[in-house]
XYZ file of C-alpha atoms in Angstrom:
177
model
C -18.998 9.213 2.230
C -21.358 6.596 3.544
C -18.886 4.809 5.960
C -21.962 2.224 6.667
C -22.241 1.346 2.948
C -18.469 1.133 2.403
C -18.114 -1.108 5.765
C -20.558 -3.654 4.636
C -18.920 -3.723 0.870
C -15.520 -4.245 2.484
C -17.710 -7.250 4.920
C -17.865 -9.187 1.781
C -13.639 -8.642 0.525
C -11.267 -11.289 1.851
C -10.291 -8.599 3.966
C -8.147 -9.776 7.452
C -8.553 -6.371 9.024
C -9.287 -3.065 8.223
C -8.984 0.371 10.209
C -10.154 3.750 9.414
C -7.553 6.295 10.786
C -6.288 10.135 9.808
C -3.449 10.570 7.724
C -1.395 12.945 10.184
C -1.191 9.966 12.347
C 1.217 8.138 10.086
C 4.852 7.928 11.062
C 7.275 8.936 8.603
C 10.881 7.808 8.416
C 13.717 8.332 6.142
C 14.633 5.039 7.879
C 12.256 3.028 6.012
C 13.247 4.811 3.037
C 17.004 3.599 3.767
C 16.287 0.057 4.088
C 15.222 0.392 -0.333
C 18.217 1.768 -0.525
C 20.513 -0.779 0.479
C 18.053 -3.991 0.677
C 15.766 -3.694 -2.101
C 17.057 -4.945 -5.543
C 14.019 -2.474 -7.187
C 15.589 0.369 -5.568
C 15.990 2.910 -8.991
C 14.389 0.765 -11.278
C 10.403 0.873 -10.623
C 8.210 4.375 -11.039
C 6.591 2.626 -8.090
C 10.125 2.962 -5.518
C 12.495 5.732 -4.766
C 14.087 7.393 -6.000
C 11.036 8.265 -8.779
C 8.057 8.352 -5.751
C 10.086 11.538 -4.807
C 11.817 12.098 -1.560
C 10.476 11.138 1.748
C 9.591 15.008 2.382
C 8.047 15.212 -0.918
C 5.916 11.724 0.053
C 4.776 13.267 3.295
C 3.453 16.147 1.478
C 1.909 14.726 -0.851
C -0.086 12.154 1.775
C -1.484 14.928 3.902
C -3.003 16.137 0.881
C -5.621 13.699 1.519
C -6.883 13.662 5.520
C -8.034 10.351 5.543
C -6.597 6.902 5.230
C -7.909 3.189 5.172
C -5.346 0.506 6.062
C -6.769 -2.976 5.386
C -4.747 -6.060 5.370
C -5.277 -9.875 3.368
C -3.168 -12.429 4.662
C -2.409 -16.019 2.671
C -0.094 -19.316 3.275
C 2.932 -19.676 1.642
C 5.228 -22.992 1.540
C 8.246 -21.106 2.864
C 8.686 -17.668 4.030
C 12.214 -17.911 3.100
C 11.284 -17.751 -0.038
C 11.014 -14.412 -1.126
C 10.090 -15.030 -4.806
C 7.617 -17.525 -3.782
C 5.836 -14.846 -0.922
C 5.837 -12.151 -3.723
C 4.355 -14.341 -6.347
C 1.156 -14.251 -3.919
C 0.187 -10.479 -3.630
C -1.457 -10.407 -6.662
C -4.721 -11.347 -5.194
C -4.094 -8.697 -2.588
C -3.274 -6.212 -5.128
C -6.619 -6.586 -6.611
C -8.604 -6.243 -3.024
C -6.985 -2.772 -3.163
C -8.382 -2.559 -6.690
C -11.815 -3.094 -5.606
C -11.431 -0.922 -2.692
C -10.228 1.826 -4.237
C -12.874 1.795 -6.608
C -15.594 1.855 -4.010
C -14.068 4.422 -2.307
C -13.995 6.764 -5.583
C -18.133 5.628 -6.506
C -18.416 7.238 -3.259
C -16.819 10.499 -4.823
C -13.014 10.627 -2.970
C -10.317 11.094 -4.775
C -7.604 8.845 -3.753
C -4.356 7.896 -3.555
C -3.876 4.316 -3.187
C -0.288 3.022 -1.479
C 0.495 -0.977 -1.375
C 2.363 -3.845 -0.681
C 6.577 -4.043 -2.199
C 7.324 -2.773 -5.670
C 4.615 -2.837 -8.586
C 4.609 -6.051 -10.676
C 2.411 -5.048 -13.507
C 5.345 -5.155 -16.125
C 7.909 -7.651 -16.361
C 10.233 -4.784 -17.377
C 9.586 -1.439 -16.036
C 10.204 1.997 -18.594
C 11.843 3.424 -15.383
C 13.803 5.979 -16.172
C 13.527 5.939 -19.810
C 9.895 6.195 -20.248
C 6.602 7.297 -18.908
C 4.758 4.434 -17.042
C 2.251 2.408 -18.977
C -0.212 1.872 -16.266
C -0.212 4.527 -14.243
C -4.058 3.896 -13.311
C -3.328 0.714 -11.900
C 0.257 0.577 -10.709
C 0.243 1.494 -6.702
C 3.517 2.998 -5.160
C 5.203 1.154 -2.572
C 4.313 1.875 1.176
C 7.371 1.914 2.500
C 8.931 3.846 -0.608
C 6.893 6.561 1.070
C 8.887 6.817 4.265
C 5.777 5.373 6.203
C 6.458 2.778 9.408
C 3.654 0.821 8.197
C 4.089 -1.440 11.077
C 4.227 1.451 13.942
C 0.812 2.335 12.327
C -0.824 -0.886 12.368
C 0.583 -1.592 16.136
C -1.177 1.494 17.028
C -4.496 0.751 15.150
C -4.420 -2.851 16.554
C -4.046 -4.425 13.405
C -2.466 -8.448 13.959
C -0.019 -9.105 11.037
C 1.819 -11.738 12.847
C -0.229 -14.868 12.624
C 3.033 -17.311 12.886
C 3.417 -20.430 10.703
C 4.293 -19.559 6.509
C 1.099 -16.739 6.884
C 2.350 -13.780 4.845
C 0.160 -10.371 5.904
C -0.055 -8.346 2.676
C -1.031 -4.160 3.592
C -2.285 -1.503 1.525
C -3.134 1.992 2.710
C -5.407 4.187 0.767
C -5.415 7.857 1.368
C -8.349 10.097 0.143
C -10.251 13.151 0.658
C-alpha cells in the first residue's frame, strides 16, 4: 500500500481525524455489545446489529483476520443533541466518506472490511431475519455491534471526539489486509 498516496487522498475528505493503528490493539467488550441489547431499538432487526453480526467472539475473530485498521472520524452541527432522530438523520454524509475511503483503500489492492457509525440506514425496512440483505456491498456493520470500545481506542490514538456545543463526531473503522 502506498500510505503517502492514501494520506494525501484522505487530505482532501472532510475528514476530522484519522489514525492508522493495528487491529490487535482494539478493545473488545461484551459490554458494548450489552448496551444493543437493552438500549438499542435495532437490536434483532438490522443484518448490520447483533444478534446477525455474530457473537462478540465470532466479531473478534473475524477482525483480526485483517492486521490493519484505519479509524477516521467527520464531525457536523446538529440543532439539538437530544435529538436522536435529528443526530442520525446526519451520518449519511459520513457514511459516504467511508465509501470513498474504502474504495481507495481496495484500488490500492486490500481487501477490507469496513465497520461504521449506529445501525445501517440503507433500507427503510430491513429483510432481517426473513431475507438475505439487498445491499450487502454497501451496508457497513455497526462498530459497537462488534464488541469494540470505540472510544477506549480513539482515547488511546488521540483522536478528539468531544468538541462541546450540538457537534456530533461520527467514526468508522476500516480493517484490511
Amino acid at each position: 500500500m502506498n500510505r503517502e498516496l492514501l494520506e494525501a487522498q484522505l487530505g482532501e475528505l472532510p475528514i476530522v481525524q484519522y489514525e492508522f493503528f493495528k487491529t490487535e490493539d482494539l478493545t473488545f467488550t461484551p459490554r458494548v455489545r450489552l448496551v444493543c441489547e437493552t438500549d438499542c431499538p435495532r437490536y434483532g432487526s438490522s443484518w448490520a446489529c447483533p444478534p446477525a453480526v455474530g457473537t462478540v467472539e465470532e466479531c473478534r475473530a473475524r477482525c483480526l483476520l485483517y492486521p490493519d485498521a484505519l479509524l477516521i472520524t467527520t464531525m457536523t452541527e446538529v440543532d439539538d443533541l437530544a435529538d436522536i432522530e435529528g443526530t442520525l438523520s446526519t451520518r449519511a454524509p459520513h457514511e459516504e466518506i467511508t465509501r470513498q475511503v474504502d474504495q481507495l483503500l481496495r484500488e490500492q489492492g486490500a481487501e477490507t472490511y469496513p465497520l461504521s457509525t449506529e445501525s445501517c440506514a440503507i433500507c427503510e425496512t430491513c429483510t432481517y431475519p426473513d431475507a438475505p440483505c439487498r445491499h450487502p456491498e454497501r451496508m457497513f456493520p455497526c462498530v459497537e455491534s462488534h464488541g469494540i470500545l470505540i472510544i477506549d481506542t480513539a482515547e488511546r490514538l488521540g483522536i478528539e471526539f468531544q468538541p462541546g456545543g450540538n457537534v456530533v463526531t461520527w467514526f468508522s473503522l476500516i480493517l484490511y489486509r
